[in-house]
């Protein structure tokens, strides 16, 4: 039996599987513990708190738990939400100190996972064809990211941290100047070099003075975020009573939202209380995602009090706008939880970067994996005014409908069990994979029209059970698209995925993945290899936007472990976290777990940062001269940044991966430039007589009516799908939108140039003062949309037709769609490419005639001579002279040059070139020397 200082445990059956809860005592040396039930605040503070609670209860929008009990049979669940006002500055609370916490009010320790296998599969939607998953056993590229800082996070390696349980639930958030890490029951505020600014502090310190379980207990299971859109911090953990070492009602989720961007300042405090009765329950494993219209949270729900079996999943959203304002009427709304009874864990989408989603009207996203296998996600749309939510595919589907993306064959870790099988050096104790769920975070990013989500899970690497765990990662494109869109290129699809298993050795699990502003990915995870005595370690891999699709780079051990987790503790974390620094949108921060020696409750965490290499133009000059850049010339592995005030000139053909031409910069092209990854434009680029080529996987962001490309843009196509050519002229932006439906030759390259004048052969008074020159290398079929400007329009716009020109020959293209309101012309199924324009042809040339006399050298009329008139196409008209040499040819088109020759048996004649713009009369054709007879 273990000593009291270690742990005691009691088995609790959850969904038929043992779920052990271990209550750990808090060491006497614990610093800055939260207030206990036995430690009362001063009478004045108590009176103030009571007055505030009474005031808040009277506010509109505060609901009772009875509302939850009524919200069954598919109705919205509305848990009670209470506002507790603004706190003191956190720094003042920490300086003053708070009473210590009673041991029984601390963490309940989970020593074995609670599987959440799906008990019910709802009817499926039409599924996409499964995409082949790359089982990657070797690195396709060396590890490119550059290491930044590395320092100890909360854990045994950080002074002042109280070890209250295992395993660590490791999470962090990153702001402009701070990093906050919260592991289990304590958080620490760091600066970006790793210096501790505040903490380690108990999580319940944030709720000092509330008088409820958020203040008097410190249960952990934390999650926190930096809300970049609002420049605020949000920190959250759960709270509950205990009955017989089991969670018991009331079940609370505690939220603290900073009032400024200073994490040591004051916070607005809210609590959300979940009923113990169906369809609600104990809110375990909470995850938080930032979206434009709410704070979206997911929970694994366990019914009854004490908590019993898994009753489903809670999908909830809190009123972000009101919470940021400290509004007491803020509410939380949840989907009808019973609909997802028996469903596996969901993860909410979390907005990466500062660009809003393209669709801000259909609510947030929750994703999970189905046993089909498939990825399934739903949209939850709140109506806070009405107190209701809709949950479906986001496009009017029935309640509970979802977007489904088929996956390659998937076997959960440990030969399908998703449980405990990860071997370690020097011990028979194996570790838990948590392979029954997707892993936090679901990182969503909008890169100027290219929208994607990335997420991961643990899988069995060979599908046969001979190996334990590897990380499978996914990137979904067009995640906000209509899954039933008639234009299939606009539907959500699985863009790439892979199973990362370098060397076909060791185990990898407990991962977190995110993307930077260029689309580069970084993934942190745990790695161990018992065969090579590689202890559980913090590992990193990633992929550049220009790497081979479905692949990750070589593995990097960011923090080597030197011990195994021994005894009978099998749990190895519930989640880890990776975030992207808002200061540059390029630096990744990751927190993971390791041990410095064998043990059970001696875990440590490590905080590390990495970024993919970049180089910045530091002077004006030749793009290809290394001295003009801070880190050498941009290349396939180094991203280039041209900052404001810099002018770079491309003097020889160049290929780069990512290129960022920022506002106030200039890029002059005297030679061709190819971008294989992300092109970011903050200012317009003029290609001159050169061509800007975008590779198969290239993306373009930053384009607007004032920022675009003047000149020739080429795009390589390696798959079907859409691309918008960001072209324009001196008079404005006039892009061409393509959607390739058939790719006959792979790859094929289509180039587009916008020309800012009327096309020859068109009626300038009745046509657009613009046309587009298209050229194709390869073979493909595409739909085209030409965008023109109001200022381009001449004459009657509604009468415009679409023409394709080949030299002097025009072809009217039908059918086409003219949208005069949107200034677009659309056409489908195009396979031939040349000049395209809209409007009406120039009027048919007027007819004229040529008449005159054929004369001898002496000036006498020449009878029976043949006059031949030839047009530019080679067509001929002839006339025979009369008795006095006269001839006449009518019906000739004007505006054309003709060659006039004379055939005679007596004299030679020099051909004449005549331009006919009106009738020509009295033309004299005089013979030369007589022909010599043979």
CSV table of C-alpha atoms in Angstrom, one decimal, residues 82-386:
chain,number,residue,atom,x,y,z
A,82,UNK,CA,-23.2,33.8,-12.9
A,83,UNK,CA,-21.0,36.9,-13.1
A,84,UNK,CA,-18.9,37.9,-10.1
A,85,UNK,CA,-17.6,41.2,-11.2
A,86,UNK,CA,-14.0,42.4,-11.7
A,87,UNK,CA,-11.3,41.1,-9.5
A,88,UNK,CA,-8.4,42.9,-7.9
A,89,UNK,CA,-5.2,43.0,-9.8
A,90,UNK,CA,-3.8,39.5,-9.8
A,91,UNK,CA,-0.4,40.8,-8.8
A,92,UNK,CA,-2.0,42.4,-5.7
A,93,UNK,CA,-3.7,39.1,-4.7
A,94,UNK,CA,-0.5,37.2,-5.1
A,95,UNK,CA,1.5,39.8,-3.2
A,96,UNK,CA,-1.0,39.7,-0.3
A,97,UNK,CA,-1.2,35.9,-0.3
A,98,UNK,CA,-4.3,33.7,0.1
A,99,UNK,CA,-5.1,31.0,2.6
A,100,UNK,CA,-3.8,27.5,1.9
A,101,UNK,CA,-6.1,24.9,0.3
A,102,UNK,CA,-7.3,21.9,2.2
A,103,UNK,CA,-6.0,18.7,0.7
A,104,UNK,CA,-9.5,17.4,0.0
A,105,UNK,CA,-10.2,20.5,-2.1
A,106,UNK,CA,-7.4,19.8,-4.5
A,107,UNK,CA,-7.1,17.6,-7.6
A,108,UNK,CA,-8.8,14.3,-8.1
A,109,UNK,CA,-6.2,12.2,-10.0
A,110,UNK,CA,-7.1,10.1,-13.0
A,111,UNK,CA,-4.8,7.1,-13.2
A,112,UNK,CA,-6.6,5.4,-16.1
A,113,UNK,CA,-8.4,6.7,-19.1
A,114,UNK,CA,-12.1,6.6,-19.6
A,115,UNK,CA,-12.6,5.3,-23.2
A,116,UNK,CA,-15.3,7.2,-25.0
A,117,UNK,CA,-16.1,4.8,-27.9
A,118,UNK,CA,-19.1,5.6,-30.0
A,119,UNK,CA,-22.2,3.6,-29.0
A,120,UNK,CA,-24.3,5.0,-31.8
A,121,UNK,CA,-23.5,6.0,-35.4
A,122,UNK,CA,-26.0,8.3,-37.0
A,123,UNK,CA,-26.9,8.0,-40.7
A,124,UNK,CA,-24.1,8.9,-43.0
A,125,UNK,CA,-23.9,11.6,-45.6
A,126,UNK,CA,-22.6,10.9,-49.1
A,127,UNK,CA,-18.9,10.3,-48.4
A,128,UNK,CA,-15.8,11.5,-50.3
A,129,UNK,CA,-13.4,8.9,-51.6
A,130,UNK,CA,-10.8,8.1,-49.0
A,131,UNK,CA,-7.4,9.7,-49.4
A,132,UNK,CA,-4.3,7.5,-49.2
A,133,UNK,CA,-2.5,8.2,-46.0
A,134,UNK,CA,1.3,8.3,-46.2
A,135,UNK,CA,2.9,6.0,-43.6
A,136,UNK,CA,6.0,8.1,-43.3
A,137,UNK,CA,9.0,6.0,-42.1
A,138,UNK,CA,11.7,8.3,-43.2
A,139,UNK,CA,12.2,12.1,-43.4
A,140,UNK,CA,11.7,13.6,-46.8
A,141,UNK,CA,13.5,16.8,-45.8
A,142,UNK,CA,15.9,17.8,-42.9
A,143,UNK,CA,14.5,19.5,-39.9
A,144,UNK,CA,14.3,23.2,-41.0
A,145,UNK,CA,12.8,25.2,-38.1
A,146,UNK,CA,15.2,27.2,-36.0
A,147,UNK,CA,15.1,26.7,-32.2
A,148,UNK,CA,14.3,29.8,-30.1
A,149,UNK,CA,14.0,29.6,-26.3
A,150,UNK,CA,13.7,26.5,-24.1
A,151,UNK,CA,12.9,26.7,-20.4
A,152,UNK,CA,11.2,24.7,-17.6
A,153,UNK,CA,7.5,24.9,-17.4
A,154,UNK,CA,5.3,24.1,-14.4
A,155,UNK,CA,6.5,20.8,-12.8
A,156,UNK,CA,9.1,19.3,-10.7
A,157,UNK,CA,11.8,21.3,-12.4
A,158,UNK,CA,10.3,24.7,-11.5
A,159,UNK,CA,10.9,26.2,-8.1
A,160,UNK,CA,7.8,26.7,-6.0
A,161,UNK,CA,5.6,24.3,-8.0
A,162,UNK,CA,3.4,22.0,-5.9
A,163,UNK,CA,3.2,18.5,-7.3
A,164,UNK,CA,-0.4,17.7,-6.7
A,165,UNK,CA,-1.1,14.9,-9.2
A,166,UNK,CA,-0.2,13.1,-12.3
A,167,UNK,CA,-0.2,13.1,-15.2
A,168,UNK,CA,0.2,16.7,-16.2
A,169,UNK,CA,-2.5,18.4,-18.2
A,170,UNK,CA,-0.1,20.8,-20.1
A,171,UNK,CA,-1.5,23.9,-21.7
A,172,UNK,CA,-0.2,27.4,-22.5
A,173,UNK,CA,-1.1,30.6,-24.2
A,174,UNK,CA,1.1,33.2,-25.8
A,175,UNK,CA,0.5,37.0,-26.1
A,176,UNK,CA,2.5,39.9,-27.4
A,177,UNK,CA,4.8,40.0,-24.3
A,178,UNK,CA,3.9,37.0,-22.1
A,179,UNK,CA,3.6,33.3,-22.0
A,180,UNK,CA,1.2,31.7,-19.5
A,181,UNK,CA,1.6,28.0,-18.8
A,182,UNK,CA,-1.0,26.2,-16.7
A,183,UNK,CA,-0.4,22.6,-15.7
A,184,UNK,CA,-2.9,20.7,-13.5
A,185,UNK,CA,-3.7,23.0,-10.6
A,186,UNK,CA,-1.1,25.8,-10.9
A,187,UNK,CA,-0.3,28.4,-13.5
A,188,UNK,CA,2.9,30.5,-14.1
A,189,UNK,CA,3.3,33.8,-16.0
A,190,UNK,CA,6.6,34.1,-17.9
A,191,UNK,CA,8.1,36.7,-20.1
A,192,UNK,CA,9.3,35.4,-23.5
A,193,UNK,CA,12.8,34.6,-22.2
A,194,UNK,CA,11.5,32.3,-19.6
A,195,UNK,CA,11.8,34.6,-16.5
A,196,UNK,CA,8.9,34.0,-14.0
A,197,UNK,CA,6.8,37.1,-13.6
A,198,UNK,CA,4.1,35.5,-11.4
A,199,UNK,CA,3.5,32.1,-9.8
A,200,UNK,CA,3.5,29.2,-9.6
A,201,UNK,CA,0.0,30.0,-8.3
A,202,UNK,CA,-3.1,27.9,-7.7
A,203,UNK,CA,-5.7,28.2,-10.4
A,204,UNK,CA,-8.4,29.1,-7.9
A,205,UNK,CA,-6.4,32.3,-7.0
A,206,UNK,CA,-8.1,33.8,-10.0
A,207,UNK,CA,-11.5,33.4,-8.3
A,208,UNK,CA,-10.5,34.7,-4.9
A,209,UNK,CA,-13.5,36.1,-3.0
A,210,UNK,CA,-16.2,34.4,-5.0
A,211,UNK,CA,-17.2,32.2,-2.1
A,212,UNK,CA,-18.2,29.2,-4.4
A,213,UNK,CA,-16.3,26.1,-5.5
A,214,UNK,CA,-14.3,28.0,-8.0
A,215,UNK,CA,-12.7,29.9,-5.1
A,216,UNK,CA,-12.6,27.2,-2.5
A,217,UNK,CA,-11.4,24.2,-4.6
A,218,UNK,CA,-8.6,23.8,-7.1
A,219,UNK,CA,-9.4,20.7,-9.3
A,220,UNK,CA,-7.4,21.6,-12.4
A,221,UNK,CA,-8.1,20.2,-15.9
A,222,UNK,CA,-7.2,23.7,-17.1
A,223,UNK,CA,-7.4,25.4,-20.5
A,224,UNK,CA,-6.4,28.9,-21.4
A,225,UNK,CA,-6.2,31.1,-24.4
A,226,UNK,CA,-5.0,34.5,-25.6
A,227,UNK,CA,-7.8,36.1,-27.5
A,228,UNK,CA,-5.9,37.8,-30.3
A,229,UNK,CA,-8.9,39.6,-31.7
A,230,UNK,CA,-9.6,41.3,-28.4
A,231,UNK,CA,-6.1,41.4,-27.0
A,232,UNK,CA,-7.2,39.6,-23.8
A,233,UNK,CA,-6.5,36.4,-21.8
A,234,UNK,CA,-9.1,33.8,-20.8
A,235,UNK,CA,-8.3,31.1,-18.2
A,236,UNK,CA,-10.6,28.3,-17.2
A,237,UNK,CA,-10.8,25.2,-15.0
A,238,UNK,CA,-13.5,23.0,-13.6
A,239,UNK,CA,-14.8,22.8,-10.0
A,240,UNK,CA,-17.0,20.3,-8.1
A,241,UNK,CA,-17.6,18.6,-4.8
A,242,UNK,CA,-16.4,15.1,-3.9
A,243,UNK,CA,-18.3,12.2,-2.6
A,244,UNK,CA,-16.4,9.1,-1.8
A,245,UNK,CA,-13.4,10.2,-3.9
A,246,UNK,CA,-15.8,10.7,-6.9
A,247,UNK,CA,-16.9,14.0,-8.5
A,248,UNK,CA,-20.2,15.2,-7.2
A,249,UNK,CA,-22.5,18.1,-7.9
A,250,UNK,CA,-22.5,21.0,-8.2
A,251,UNK,CA,-20.4,20.8,-11.4
A,252,UNK,CA,-18.9,24.2,-12.4
A,253,UNK,CA,-16.7,25.6,-15.2
A,254,UNK,CA,-14.8,28.7,-13.9
A,255,UNK,CA,-13.8,31.5,-16.4
A,256,UNK,CA,-11.5,34.4,-15.8
A,257,UNK,CA,-11.2,37.0,-18.6
A,258,UNK,CA,-8.5,39.7,-18.3
A,259,UNK,CA,-9.8,43.3,-18.5
A,260,UNK,CA,-6.6,44.3,-20.4
A,261,UNK,CA,-3.7,42.6,-22.1
A,262,UNK,CA,-1.8,42.5,-18.8
A,263,UNK,CA,-2.2,39.0,-17.4
A,264,UNK,CA,-1.2,40.2,-14.0
A,265,UNK,CA,-4.0,42.7,-13.9
A,266,UNK,CA,-7.7,42.3,-13.1
A,267,UNK,CA,-10.2,39.8,-14.4
A,268,UNK,CA,-13.9,39.4,-15.0
A,269,UNK,CA,-15.0,36.2,-13.3
A,270,UNK,CA,-17.9,34.0,-14.5
A,271,UNK,CA,-19.1,30.5,-13.5
A,272,UNK,CA,-21.2,28.1,-15.5
A,273,UNK,CA,-23.0,25.4,-13.5
A,274,UNK,CA,-24.0,22.1,-15.2
A,275,UNK,CA,-26.9,20.1,-13.7
A,276,UNK,CA,-26.2,16.6,-12.6
A,277,UNK,CA,-29.3,15.3,-14.3
A,278,UNK,CA,-29.8,14.3,-17.9
A,279,UNK,CA,-29.0,15.7,-20.5
A,280,UNK,CA,-26.2,17.4,-18.5
A,281,UNK,CA,-23.7,16.1,-16.0
A,282,UNK,CA,-20.1,16.3,-14.8
A,283,UNK,CA,-18.2,18.5,-17.3
A,284,UNK,CA,-14.9,16.6,-17.8
A,285,UNK,CA,-12.0,17.2,-20.3
A,286,UNK,CA,-13.1,20.8,-21.2
A,287,UNK,CA,-11.5,22.3,-24.3
A,288,UNK,CA,-11.8,26.0,-25.4
A,289,UNK,CA,-11.7,27.6,-28.9
A,290,UNK,CA,-11.8,31.2,-29.9
A,291,UNK,CA,-14.2,32.2,-32.6
A,292,UNK,CA,-15.5,35.6,-33.7
A,293,UNK,CA,-19.0,35.2,-32.1
A,294,UNK,CA,-18.2,33.2,-29.0
A,295,UNK,CA,-16.0,31.2,-26.7
A,296,UNK,CA,-16.7,27.6,-27.8
A,297,UNK,CA,-16.2,24.8,-25.3
A,298,UNK,CA,-16.6,21.0,-25.4
A,299,UNK,CA,-16.9,18.6,-22.5
A,300,UNK,CA,-17.2,14.9,-21.9
A,301,UNK,CA,-20.3,14.5,-19.8
A,302,UNK,CA,-20.8,12.0,-17.0
A,303,UNK,CA,-24.2,11.8,-15.5
A,304,UNK,CA,-25.5,11.7,-11.9
A,305,UNK,CA,-24.0,12.7,-8.6
A,306,UNK,CA,-21.6,11.2,-7.8
A,307,UNK,CA,-20.6,11.1,-11.5
A,308,UNK,CA,-21.4,7.9,-13.2
A,309,UNK,CA,-21.2,6.7,-16.8
A,310,UNK,CA,-20.5,8.8,-19.8
A,311,UNK,CA,-23.8,10.3,-21.1
A,312,UNK,CA,-22.5,12.1,-24.1
A,313,UNK,CA,-20.7,15.2,-25.1
A,314,UNK,CA,-21.4,18.8,-24.2
A,315,UNK,CA,-21.0,21.3,-27.1
A,316,UNK,CA,-21.3,24.8,-25.7
A,317,UNK,CA,-20.8,28.5,-26.6
A,318,UNK,CA,-20.5,31.5,-24.2
A,319,UNK,CA,-21.3,35.1,-25.2
A,320,UNK,CA,-17.8,36.4,-25.9
A,321,UNK,CA,-18.9,40.0,-26.5
A,322,UNK,CA,-20.6,40.3,-23.1
A,323,UNK,CA,-17.8,38.4,-21.3
A,324,UNK,CA,-15.2,40.7,-22.7
A,325,UNK,CA,-17.3,43.7,-21.5
A,326,UNK,CA,-17.9,42.3,-18.0
A,327,UNK,CA,-21.6,42.1,-18.7
A,328,UNK,CA,-23.6,40.3,-16.0
A,329,UNK,CA,-26.2,39.2,-18.6
A,330,UNK,CA,-23.8,36.9,-20.5
A,331,UNK,CA,-25.1,33.4,-21.1
A,332,UNK,CA,-23.8,30.0,-22.1
A,333,UNK,CA,-25.8,27.8,-24.5
A,334,UNK,CA,-25.3,24.1,-25.3
A,335,UNK,CA,-26.4,21.7,-27.9
A,336,UNK,CA,-28.9,19.0,-27.0
A,337,UNK,CA,-26.3,16.8,-25.3
A,338,UNK,CA,-28.4,13.6,-25.5
A,339,UNK,CA,-28.1,13.7,-29.3
A,340,UNK,CA,-24.4,12.9,-29.0
A,341,UNK,CA,-24.9,10.2,-26.3
A,342,UNK,CA,-22.0,7.8,-26.5
A,343,UNK,CA,-20.1,10.0,-28.9
A,344,UNK,CA,-16.3,10.4,-28.8
A,345,UNK,CA,-14.7,13.6,-27.6
A,346,UNK,CA,-15.1,16.7,-29.8
A,347,UNK,CA,-12.6,19.5,-30.1
A,348,UNK,CA,-13.7,23.1,-30.9
A,349,UNK,CA,-12.1,25.0,-33.7
A,350,UNK,CA,-9.7,27.7,-32.5
A,351,UNK,CA,-8.9,30.7,-34.6
A,352,UNK,CA,-5.3,31.2,-35.5
A,353,UNK,CA,-4.0,34.6,-36.7
A,354,UNK,CA,-5.8,37.9,-37.0
A,355,UNK,CA,-7.9,37.2,-40.1
A,356,UNK,CA,-11.5,36.4,-39.5
A,357,UNK,CA,-13.1,33.3,-41.0
A,358,UNK,CA,-14.6,34.0,-44.4
A,359,UNK,CA,-18.0,32.9,-43.0
A,360,UNK,CA,-18.8,34.5,-39.6
A,361,UNK,CA,-22.5,33.8,-39.7
A,362,UNK,CA,-22.9,30.0,-39.2
A,363,UNK,CA,-21.2,29.6,-35.8
A,364,UNK,CA,-18.2,27.6,-34.6
A,365,UNK,CA,-16.9,24.1,-35.5
A,366,UNK,CA,-16.6,21.0,-33.4
A,367,UNK,CA,-14.8,17.9,-34.7
A,368,UNK,CA,-14.3,14.3,-33.8
A,369,UNK,CA,-13.3,11.1,-35.4
A,370,UNK,CA,-15.9,8.4,-36.3
A,371,UNK,CA,-15.2,4.7,-36.3
A,372,UNK,CA,-16.1,4.5,-40.0
A,373,UNK,CA,-13.3,5.8,-40.3
A,374,UNK,CA,-14.1,9.5,-41.0
A,375,UNK,CA,-13.7,13.0,-39.7
A,376,UNK,CA,-17.0,14.5,-38.7
A,377,UNK,CA,-17.7,18.1,-37.7
A,378,UNK,CA,-20.7,20.1,-36.9
A,379,UNK,CA,-21.4,23.9,-36.8
A,380,UNK,CA,-23.0,25.2,-33.6
A,381,UNK,CA,-24.7,28.6,-34.2
A,382,UNK,CA,-25.9,30.6,-31.1
A,383,UNK,CA,-28.7,33.0,-30.9
A,384,UNK,CA,-28.0,34.6,-27.5
A,385,UNK,CA,-31.0,36.9,-27.7
A,386,UNK,CA,-33.4,34.0,-28.1
